[in-house]
CSV table of C-alpha atoms and ligand atoms in Angstrom, one decimal:
chain,number,residue,atom,x,y,z
A,20,MET,CA,0.0,0.0,0.1
A,21,THR,CA,1.4,3.4,-0.9
A,22,ARG,CA,1.5,6.3,1.5
A,23,SER,CA,-0.8,8.2,-0.8
A,24,GLN,CA,-3.4,5.5,-0.9
A,25,ARG,CA,-3.3,5.2,2.8
A,26,LYS,CA,-4.1,8.9,3.1
A,27,LEU,CA,-7.2,8.4,1.1
A,28,ASP,CA,-8.2,5.4,3.0
A,29,HIS,CA,-7.9,7.4,6.2
A,30,ILE,CA,-10.4,9.9,5.0
A,31,LYS,CA,-12.9,7.4,3.9
A,32,LEU,CA,-12.6,5.4,7.1
A,33,SER,CA,-12.5,8.3,9.4
A,34,MET,CA,-16.0,9.2,7.9
A,35,GLU,CA,-17.3,5.7,8.3
A,36,THR,CA,-16.0,5.0,11.8
A,37,GLY,CA,-17.0,8.6,13.1
A,38,ARG,CA,-16.8,9.6,16.7
A,39,HIS,CA,-15.9,6.6,18.7
A,40,SER,CA,-17.0,7.1,22.2
A,41,GLN,CA,-17.5,9.7,24.9
A,42,ASN,CA,-14.5,12.1,25.5
A,43,GLY,CA,-15.4,12.9,29.1
A,44,LEU,CA,-16.6,16.4,28.4
A,45,GLU,CA,-20.1,15.2,29.2
A,46,ASP,CA,-18.8,14.9,32.7
A,47,ILE,CA,-18.1,18.6,33.1
A,48,THR,CA,-20.9,21.1,34.0
A,49,PHE,CA,-20.6,24.9,34.3
A,50,VAL,CA,-22.1,26.6,37.3
A,51,HIS,CA,-24.9,29.1,36.3
A,52,GLN,CA,-24.2,32.7,37.0
A,53,SER,CA,-27.4,35.0,37.4
A,54,LEU,CA,-25.4,38.1,37.5
A,55,PRO,CA,-22.7,37.7,35.0
A,56,GLY,CA,-22.0,41.3,34.3
A,57,THR,CA,-20.8,40.7,30.8
A,58,LYS,CA,-22.0,42.1,27.4
A,59,LEU,CA,-22.0,39.9,24.5
A,60,LYS,CA,-20.6,42.5,22.2
A,61,ASP,CA,-17.5,42.9,24.4
A,62,ILE,CA,-16.5,39.3,24.6
A,63,ASN,CA,-13.0,38.9,23.4
A,64,LEU,CA,-12.0,35.5,22.0
A,65,ASN,CA,-8.3,36.4,21.5
A,66,THR,CA,-5.8,33.7,22.7
A,67,LYS,CA,-2.1,33.1,22.7
A,68,ILE,CA,-0.3,29.8,21.7
A,69,GLY,CA,3.4,29.7,22.2
A,70,GLY,CA,3.7,33.5,21.4
A,71,LEU,CA,1.3,33.4,18.5
A,72,SER,CA,-1.8,35.7,18.7
A,73,LEU,CA,-5.0,34.0,17.5
A,74,SER,CA,-8.3,35.9,17.1
A,75,SER,CA,-10.2,32.8,18.2
A,76,PRO,CA,-9.4,29.8,20.3
A,77,ILE,CA,-11.0,27.5,17.7
A,78,PHE,CA,-8.6,25.8,15.1
A,79,ILE,CA,-9.0,23.3,12.3
A,80,ASN,CA,-6.6,20.4,13.3
A,81,ALA,CA,-4.2,18.4,11.1
A,82,MET,CA,-5.7,16.1,8.5
A,83,THR,CA,-4.5,15.9,5.0
A,84,GLY,CA,-2.3,16.4,2.0
A,85,GLY,CA,0.0,14.0,0.5
A,86,GLY,CA,-2.7,11.9,-1.2
A,87,GLY,CA,-2.7,13.6,-4.7
A,88,GLU,CA,-5.5,15.6,-6.2
A,89,LYS,CA,-8.3,14.7,-3.7
A,90,THR,CA,-6.2,15.8,-0.7
A,91,LEU,CA,-5.1,19.0,-2.4
A,92,GLU,CA,-8.9,19.9,-3.0
A,93,ILE,CA,-9.6,19.1,0.7
A,94,ASN,CA,-6.8,21.3,1.9
A,95,ARG,CA,-7.7,24.1,-0.6
A,96,ASN,CA,-11.3,24.2,0.9
A,97,LEU,CA,-10.1,23.8,4.5
A,98,ALA,CA,-7.8,26.8,3.8
A,99,ILE,CA,-10.5,28.8,2.4
A,100,ALA,CA,-12.7,28.1,5.4
A,101,ALA,CA,-9.9,29.1,7.7
A,102,ARG,CA,-9.2,32.3,5.8
A,103,GLU,CA,-12.9,33.3,5.8
A,104,THR,CA,-13.2,32.7,9.5
A,105,ASP,CA,-9.8,33.8,10.6
A,106,LEU,CA,-9.1,30.6,12.3
A,107,ALA,CA,-5.7,28.8,12.5
A,108,MET,CA,-5.3,25.6,10.6
A,109,ALA,CA,-2.9,22.6,10.5
A,110,VAL,CA,-2.0,20.6,7.6
A,111,GLY,CA,-1.7,16.8,7.8
A,112,SER,CA,1.8,15.0,7.9
A,113,GLN,CA,4.1,16.4,5.3
A,114,MET,CA,6.3,13.3,5.2
A,115,ALA,CA,4.7,12.3,2.0
A,116,ALA,CA,5.9,15.6,0.3
A,117,ILE,CA,9.4,15.3,2.0
A,118,ARG,CA,9.7,11.8,0.5
A,119,ASP,CA,8.0,12.7,-2.9
A,120,TRP,CA,8.3,16.4,-4.1
A,121,GLN,CA,5.2,15.9,-6.3
A,122,GLU,CA,3.1,15.9,-3.3
A,123,GLU,CA,4.2,19.4,-2.1
A,124,LYS,CA,1.5,21.1,-3.9
A,125,THR,CA,-1.1,19.3,-1.8
A,126,PHE,CA,0.3,21.3,1.1
A,127,LYS,CA,1.4,24.5,-0.5
A,128,VAL,CA,-2.1,25.2,-1.7
A,129,VAL,CA,-3.0,26.0,1.9
A,130,ARG,CA,-0.5,28.9,2.0
A,131,GLU,CA,-1.6,30.0,-1.5
A,132,GLU,CA,-5.2,30.3,-0.5
A,133,ASN,CA,-4.5,31.9,2.9
A,134,PRO,CA,-1.5,34.0,2.6
A,135,LYS,CA,-1.9,35.9,5.9
A,136,GLY,CA,-3.4,33.1,7.9
A,137,ILE,CA,-1.8,31.2,10.8
A,138,ILE,CA,-1.0,27.8,9.5
A,139,PHE,CA,0.8,24.8,11.3
A,140,ALA,CA,3.2,22.5,9.6
A,141,ASN,CA,3.0,18.7,10.7
A,142,LEU,CA,5.4,15.8,10.8
A,143,GLY,CA,5.7,12.6,13.1
A,144,SER,CA,8.2,12.3,15.9
A,145,GLU,CA,10.5,10.4,13.7
A,146,LEU,CA,11.5,13.7,12.1
A,147,SER,CA,15.0,14.9,11.6
A,148,PRO,CA,15.9,18.6,12.1
A,149,GLU,CA,16.3,19.1,8.4
A,150,GLN,CA,12.8,17.6,7.7
A,151,ALA,CA,11.4,20.0,10.4
A,152,CYS,CA,12.9,23.0,8.5
A,153,LYS,CA,11.7,21.6,5.2
A,154,ALA,CA,8.2,21.3,6.5
A,155,VAL,CA,8.0,24.8,7.9
A,156,ALA,CA,9.5,26.3,4.8
A,157,MET,CA,7.2,24.4,2.4
A,158,ILE,CA,4.1,26.3,3.8
A,159,GLU,CA,5.7,29.2,5.5
A,160,ALA,CA,4.3,27.8,8.6
A,161,ASP,CA,3.8,29.9,11.8
A,162,ALA,CA,4.3,26.8,14.0
A,163,LEU,CA,5.2,23.1,13.7
A,164,GLN,CA,3.1,20.3,15.1
A,165,ILE,CA,4.9,17.1,15.8
A,166,HIS,CA,2.5,14.2,16.2
A,167,LEU,CA,2.8,11.2,18.3
A,168,ASN,CA,0.7,8.1,17.2
A,169,VAL,CA,2.1,5.1,18.9
A,170,ILE,CA,-1.2,3.2,19.0
A,171,GLN,CA,-1.9,4.0,15.2
A,172,GLU,CA,1.4,2.8,14.4
A,173,LEU,CA,1.1,-0.5,16.3
A,174,ALA,CA,-2.4,-1.0,14.8
A,175,MET,CA,-1.1,-0.2,11.2
A,176,PRO,CA,0.2,-3.5,9.5
A,177,GLU,CA,3.0,-1.6,8.0
A,178,GLY,CA,3.5,0.7,10.9
A,179,ASP,CA,6.6,1.7,13.0
A,180,ARG,CA,7.6,-0.7,15.9
A,181,ASP,CA,10.4,1.4,17.3
A,182,PHE,CA,9.5,4.3,19.5
A,183,SER,CA,12.9,5.1,21.0
A,184,GLY,CA,14.5,8.5,20.9
A,185,SER,CA,11.4,10.6,20.3
A,186,VAL,CA,12.1,13.1,23.1
A,187,GLN,CA,15.7,13.8,21.8
A,188,ARG,CA,14.4,14.2,18.2
A,189,ILE,CA,11.7,16.6,19.3
A,190,ALA,CA,14.3,18.7,21.2
A,191,GLU,CA,16.5,18.7,18.1
A,192,ALA,CA,13.6,19.9,16.0
A,193,VAL,CA,12.9,22.6,18.4
A,194,LYS,CA,16.4,23.9,18.2
A,195,ALA,CA,16.4,23.7,14.3
A,196,VAL,CA,13.2,25.5,13.6
A,197,ASP,CA,12.5,29.3,14.1
A,198,VAL,CA,8.7,28.8,14.9
A,199,PRO,CA,7.0,27.6,18.0
A,200,VAL,CA,6.7,23.8,18.3
A,201,ILE,CA,3.5,22.0,19.3
A,202,VAL,CA,3.6,18.3,20.2
A,203,LYS,CA,0.2,16.7,19.6
A,204,GLU,CA,-1.4,13.4,20.1
A,205,THR,CA,-3.8,11.9,17.6
A,206,GLY,CA,-6.7,10.7,19.5
A,207,PHE,CA,-5.3,8.7,22.5
A,208,GLY,CA,-4.6,11.7,24.8
A,209,MET,CA,-1.5,12.8,26.9
A,210,GLY,CA,-1.1,12.2,30.4
A,211,LEU,CA,1.1,13.7,33.2
A,212,GLU,CA,4.1,11.5,32.3
A,213,THR,CA,4.1,12.4,28.5
A,214,VAL,CA,3.8,16.2,29.3
A,215,ASN,CA,6.5,16.0,32.1
A,216,ALA,CA,8.9,14.3,29.6
A,217,LEU,CA,8.2,17.0,27.0
A,218,LEU,CA,8.9,20.0,29.3
A,219,GLU,CA,12.6,19.6,28.9
A,220,THR,CA,12.4,19.7,25.1
A,221,GLY,CA,11.7,23.5,24.7
A,222,ILE,CA,8.4,23.0,23.0
A,223,ALA,CA,5.8,25.9,23.2
A,224,ALA,CA,2.6,23.8,23.5
A,225,VAL,CA,0.9,20.3,23.7
A,226,ASP,CA,-2.3,19.5,21.9
A,227,ILE,CA,-3.5,16.5,24.0
A,228,GLY,CA,-5.4,14.9,21.1
A,229,GLY,CA,-7.7,13.0,23.4
A,230,PHE,CA,-9.6,9.8,23.3
A,231,GLY,CA,-13.3,10.0,22.4
A,232,GLY,CA,-13.3,11.4,18.8
A,233,THR,CA,-11.7,10.1,15.6
A,234,ASN,CA,-10.2,6.7,16.5
A,235,PHE,CA,-7.2,5.6,14.6
A,236,ALA,CA,-7.1,2.1,16.1
A,237,SER,CA,-10.8,1.5,14.6
A,238,ILE,CA,-9.7,3.0,11.4
A,239,GLU,CA,-6.6,0.7,11.2
A,240,ASN,CA,-8.5,-2.4,12.3
A,241,PHE,CA,-10.6,-2.0,9.2
A,242,ARG,CA,-7.4,-2.5,7.2
A,243,ARG,CA,-6.1,-5.4,9.1
A,244,ASN,CA,-6.7,-9.1,8.4
A,245,ARG,CA,-6.8,-9.8,12.1
A,246,PRO,CA,-8.1,-6.7,14.0
A,247,LEU,CA,-6.7,-5.7,17.4
A,248,PRO,CA,-10.1,-4.7,19.1
A,249,PHE,CA,-8.5,-3.9,22.6
A,250,LEU,CA,-6.7,-0.9,21.0
A,251,GLU,CA,-10.1,0.6,20.1
A,252,GLU,CA,-10.8,1.2,23.9
A,253,TRP,CA,-7.2,2.5,24.5
A,254,GLY,CA,-6.5,6.2,25.5
A,255,ILE,CA,-7.1,9.1,27.9
A,256,PRO,CA,-10.3,10.8,27.4
A,257,THR,CA,-10.1,14.3,26.2
A,258,ALA,CA,-11.5,16.0,29.5
A,259,ALA,CA,-9.2,14.0,31.8
A,260,SER,CA,-6.3,14.6,29.5
A,261,ILE,CA,-6.7,18.3,29.4
A,262,ALA,CA,-6.7,18.5,33.2
A,263,GLU,CA,-3.6,16.1,33.4
A,264,ALA,CA,-1.7,18.1,30.8
A,265,ASN,CA,-2.5,21.3,32.6
A,266,HIS,CA,-1.4,20.0,35.9
A,267,ALA,CA,1.9,18.9,34.5
A,268,ALA,CA,2.4,22.1,32.2
A,269,GLY,CA,1.7,24.7,34.9
A,270,ASN,CA,2.4,27.9,32.9
A,271,LYS,CA,5.5,26.4,31.1
A,272,VAL,CA,3.8,25.3,28.0
A,273,THR,CA,0.3,26.1,26.5
A,274,VAL,CA,-2.2,23.3,26.5
A,275,MET,CA,-4.4,22.8,23.4
A,276,ALA,CA,-7.4,20.5,23.5
A,277,SER,CA,-8.7,18.2,20.6
A,278,GLY,CA,-10.4,14.8,20.4
A,279,GLY,CA,-14.1,14.6,19.7
A,280,ILE,CA,-14.7,18.3,20.0
A,281,HIS,CA,-17.9,18.9,18.1
A,282,ASN,CA,-19.7,21.9,19.4
A,283,SER,CA,-19.5,25.2,21.2
A,284,LEU,CA,-20.1,23.8,24.6
A,285,ASP,CA,-17.3,21.2,24.1
A,286,ILE,CA,-14.9,24.2,23.1
A,287,ALA,CA,-16.0,26.2,26.2
A,288,LYS,CA,-15.6,23.3,28.6
A,289,SER,CA,-12.1,22.5,27.2
A,290,ILE,CA,-10.9,26.0,27.7
A,291,ALA,CA,-12.5,26.1,31.1
A,292,LEU,CA,-10.5,22.9,32.1
A,293,GLY,CA,-7.3,24.8,31.0
A,294,ALA,CA,-6.8,24.7,27.3
A,295,GLY,CA,-5.7,27.8,25.6
A,296,ALA,CA,-7.4,26.7,22.1
A,297,ALA,CA,-9.5,23.8,20.9
A,298,GLY,CA,-9.1,21.9,17.6
A,299,LEU,CA,-11.5,20.1,15.5
A,300,ALA,CA,-10.5,17.6,12.8
A,301,GLY,CA,-13.2,15.0,11.9
A,302,GLN,CA,-16.1,17.3,12.5
A,303,CYS,CA,-14.6,20.0,10.0
A,304,LEU,CA,-14.0,17.2,7.4
A,305,ARG,CA,-17.4,15.8,7.7
A,306,ILE,CA,-19.0,19.0,7.1
A,307,LEU,CA,-16.8,19.8,4.2
A,308,LEU,CA,-17.5,16.4,2.4
A,309,ASP,CA,-21.2,16.2,3.2
A,310,ARG,CA,-22.1,19.9,2.7
A,311,GLY,CA,-19.3,21.8,1.2
A,312,THR,CA,-17.1,24.8,2.0
A,313,GLU,CA,-19.8,27.5,2.4
A,314,ALA,CA,-21.5,25.2,5.0
A,315,LEU,CA,-18.2,24.8,6.9
A,316,ILE,CA,-17.6,28.5,7.0
A,317,GLU,CA,-21.1,29.0,8.4
A,318,GLU,CA,-20.7,26.4,11.1
A,319,LEU,CA,-17.3,27.7,12.2
A,320,GLU,CA,-19.0,31.2,12.4
A,321,ILE,CA,-21.7,29.7,14.5
A,322,LEU,CA,-19.2,28.0,16.8
A,323,LYS,CA,-17.5,31.5,17.4
A,324,THR,CA,-20.8,33.2,18.1
A,325,GLU,CA,-22.0,30.5,20.3
A,326,LEU,CA,-18.8,30.4,22.3
A,327,ALA,CA,-19.3,34.1,22.9
A,328,VAL,CA,-22.8,33.5,24.1
A,329,ILE,CA,-21.7,30.8,26.6
A,330,MET,CA,-18.9,33.2,27.9
A,331,THR,CA,-21.4,36.0,28.3
A,332,ALA,CA,-23.6,33.6,30.5
A,333,LEU,CA,-20.7,32.6,32.5
A,334,GLY,CA,-19.4,36.2,33.1
A,335,ALA,CA,-16.2,35.5,31.2
A,336,ALA,CA,-15.3,38.4,29.1
A,337,ASN,CA,-12.2,36.7,27.8
A,338,ILE,CA,-10.3,33.5,27.6
A,339,LYS,CA,-8.3,34.1,30.9
A,340,ASP,CA,-11.8,34.7,32.6
A,341,LEU,CA,-13.0,31.4,31.2
A,342,HIS,CA,-10.0,29.5,32.6
A,343,LYS,CA,-11.1,30.7,36.1
A,344,THR,CA,-14.9,29.9,35.8
A,345,PRO,CA,-16.1,27.2,38.3
A,346,LEU,CA,-16.8,23.7,37.0
A,347,ILE,CA,-18.3,20.6,38.5
A,348,ILE,CA,-16.5,17.5,37.5
A,349,SER,CA,-18.5,14.2,37.9
A,350,GLY,CA,-18.6,10.6,36.9
A,351,ARG,CA,-15.7,8.8,35.3
A,352,THR,CA,-13.6,12.1,34.8
A,353,HIS,CA,-14.0,12.9,38.6
A,354,HIS,CA,-12.9,9.4,39.4
A,355,TRP,CA,-10.1,9.4,37.0
A,356,LEU,CA,-8.6,12.9,38.1
A,357,ASN,CA,-8.8,12.0,41.7
A,358,GLN,CA,-7.1,8.6,41.2
A,359,ARG,CA,-4.3,10.6,39.4
A,360,GLY,CA,-3.7,12.9,42.3
A,361,ILE,CA,-5.6,16.0,40.7
A,362,ASP,CA,-8.0,17.5,43.2
A,363,THR,CA,-11.2,18.3,41.4
A,364,LYS,CA,-12.2,20.8,44.1
A,365,GLN,CA,-9.7,23.3,42.6
A,366,PHE,CA,-12.2,23.6,39.7
A,367,SER,CA,-15.4,23.7,41.7
A,368,THR,CA,-14.4,26.2,44.4
A,369,ARG,CA,-12.3,28.7,42.4
B,290,FMN,N1,-3.1,14.2,13.0
B,290,FMN,C1,-1.8,14.5,12.6
B,290,FMN,O1,-1.2,15.1,13.5
B,290,FMN,N2,-1.3,14.3,11.3
B,290,FMN,C2,-2.0,13.8,10.4
B,290,FMN,O2,-1.5,13.6,9.2
B,290,FMN,C3,-3.3,13.4,10.7
B,290,FMN,N3,-4.1,12.8,9.7
B,290,FMN,C4,-5.5,12.7,10.0
B,290,FMN,C5,-6.4,12.4,8.9
B,290,FMN,C6,-7.7,12.3,9.1
B,290,FMN,C7,-8.6,11.9,7.9
B,290,FMN,C8,-8.4,12.6,10.4
B,290,FMN,C9,-9.7,12.6,10.7
B,290,FMN,C10,-7.5,12.9,11.4
B,290,FMN,C11,-6.0,13.1,11.2
B,290,FMN,N4,-5.2,13.4,12.3
B,290,FMN,C12,-3.9,13.7,11.9
B,290,FMN,C13,-5.6,13.5,13.6
B,290,FMN,C14,-6.3,14.8,14.0
B,290,FMN,O3,-5.5,15.9,13.9
B,290,FMN,C15,-6.9,14.8,15.5
B,290,FMN,O4,-5.7,14.7,16.3
B,290,FMN,C16,-7.8,13.6,15.8
B,290,FMN,O5,-8.6,13.3,14.6
B,290,FMN,C17,-8.7,13.9,17.0
B,290,FMN,O6,-9.5,14.9,16.7
B,290,FMN,P1,-11.1,14.9,16.2
B,290,FMN,O7,-11.8,13.9,17.1
B,290,FMN,O8,-11.7,16.2,16.1
B,290,FMN,O9,-11.0,14.3,14.7
């Protein structure tokens, strides 16, 4: 199977497998405020990720490129949507274009369509410093995402089996590029141990890419003769992962949320748990493929408006205020966090 065919399979199978299970955000409840003191028109959605200023905390997460014409068109349309809504956007792994220059155009189209936008480059943690620089230069990226995808590789018949040396390679990539580096998961979440190990690399942010959205174990199981069903239940749900990452990160690196984030309430809850931004991948692709670019632009605009409505109700005039709003954490997420030594009272009594 060629890398380019695999990219097309991932698009098709991610739409068929869909959202896999709950991501834990259903365990989070806001505390209603009857005297919020806010005005909808004054709500400020600006946020900062590793020194980058974003006009909104919502971003389109890494998906594609590297699979010929079809992935070029998807990236073109995602870039148009990002431009029209002024949202940051990541491209999918650029390794295909580093190995085969003919695939470069499937990524470059994103910068062509959105010359002034905030765009994230993307490579896996097998990257070399030279490849990191090449990926950033290819799309004049504003940041580099380095993805971690151990479970996907193990589930993939032709995947990697050697996961040594990643922390060292990430640290070398950070030194090589002149943009902030974001280390991201791909739907299995990051816990305290992972974030602690990454703190020494000099990265600017982690995107926890939690469990409960697109599930690459399910996707790869479709492509295996003998599936590995236990991997489909593997991972740290998004809600618990945001809190774990934030606990480890303190104010040393920014935490970004993703993994099954589908609506404005998910976004607001992710930010209240400590994320500086929230990314959507599968949901954007689904709207784009089912209903087109105009519909995606409309849905993203609605997300921004609804987020501002939620912030108004909570009395949170900006993202910093939303980080401080009280939250009730119940169910499995409550149990998980307390088992991991994270006191949930810090959220409910602040
Ligand atoms: N993440 C990467 O870092 N690099 C990739 O190349 C990449 N390819 C993806 C392809 C598809 C079709 C999808 C749906 C996701 C891909 N992802 C990739 C993972 C997403 O960026 C995200 O971490 C994951 O899908 C969870 O978010 P979601 O539930 O909003 O989809």
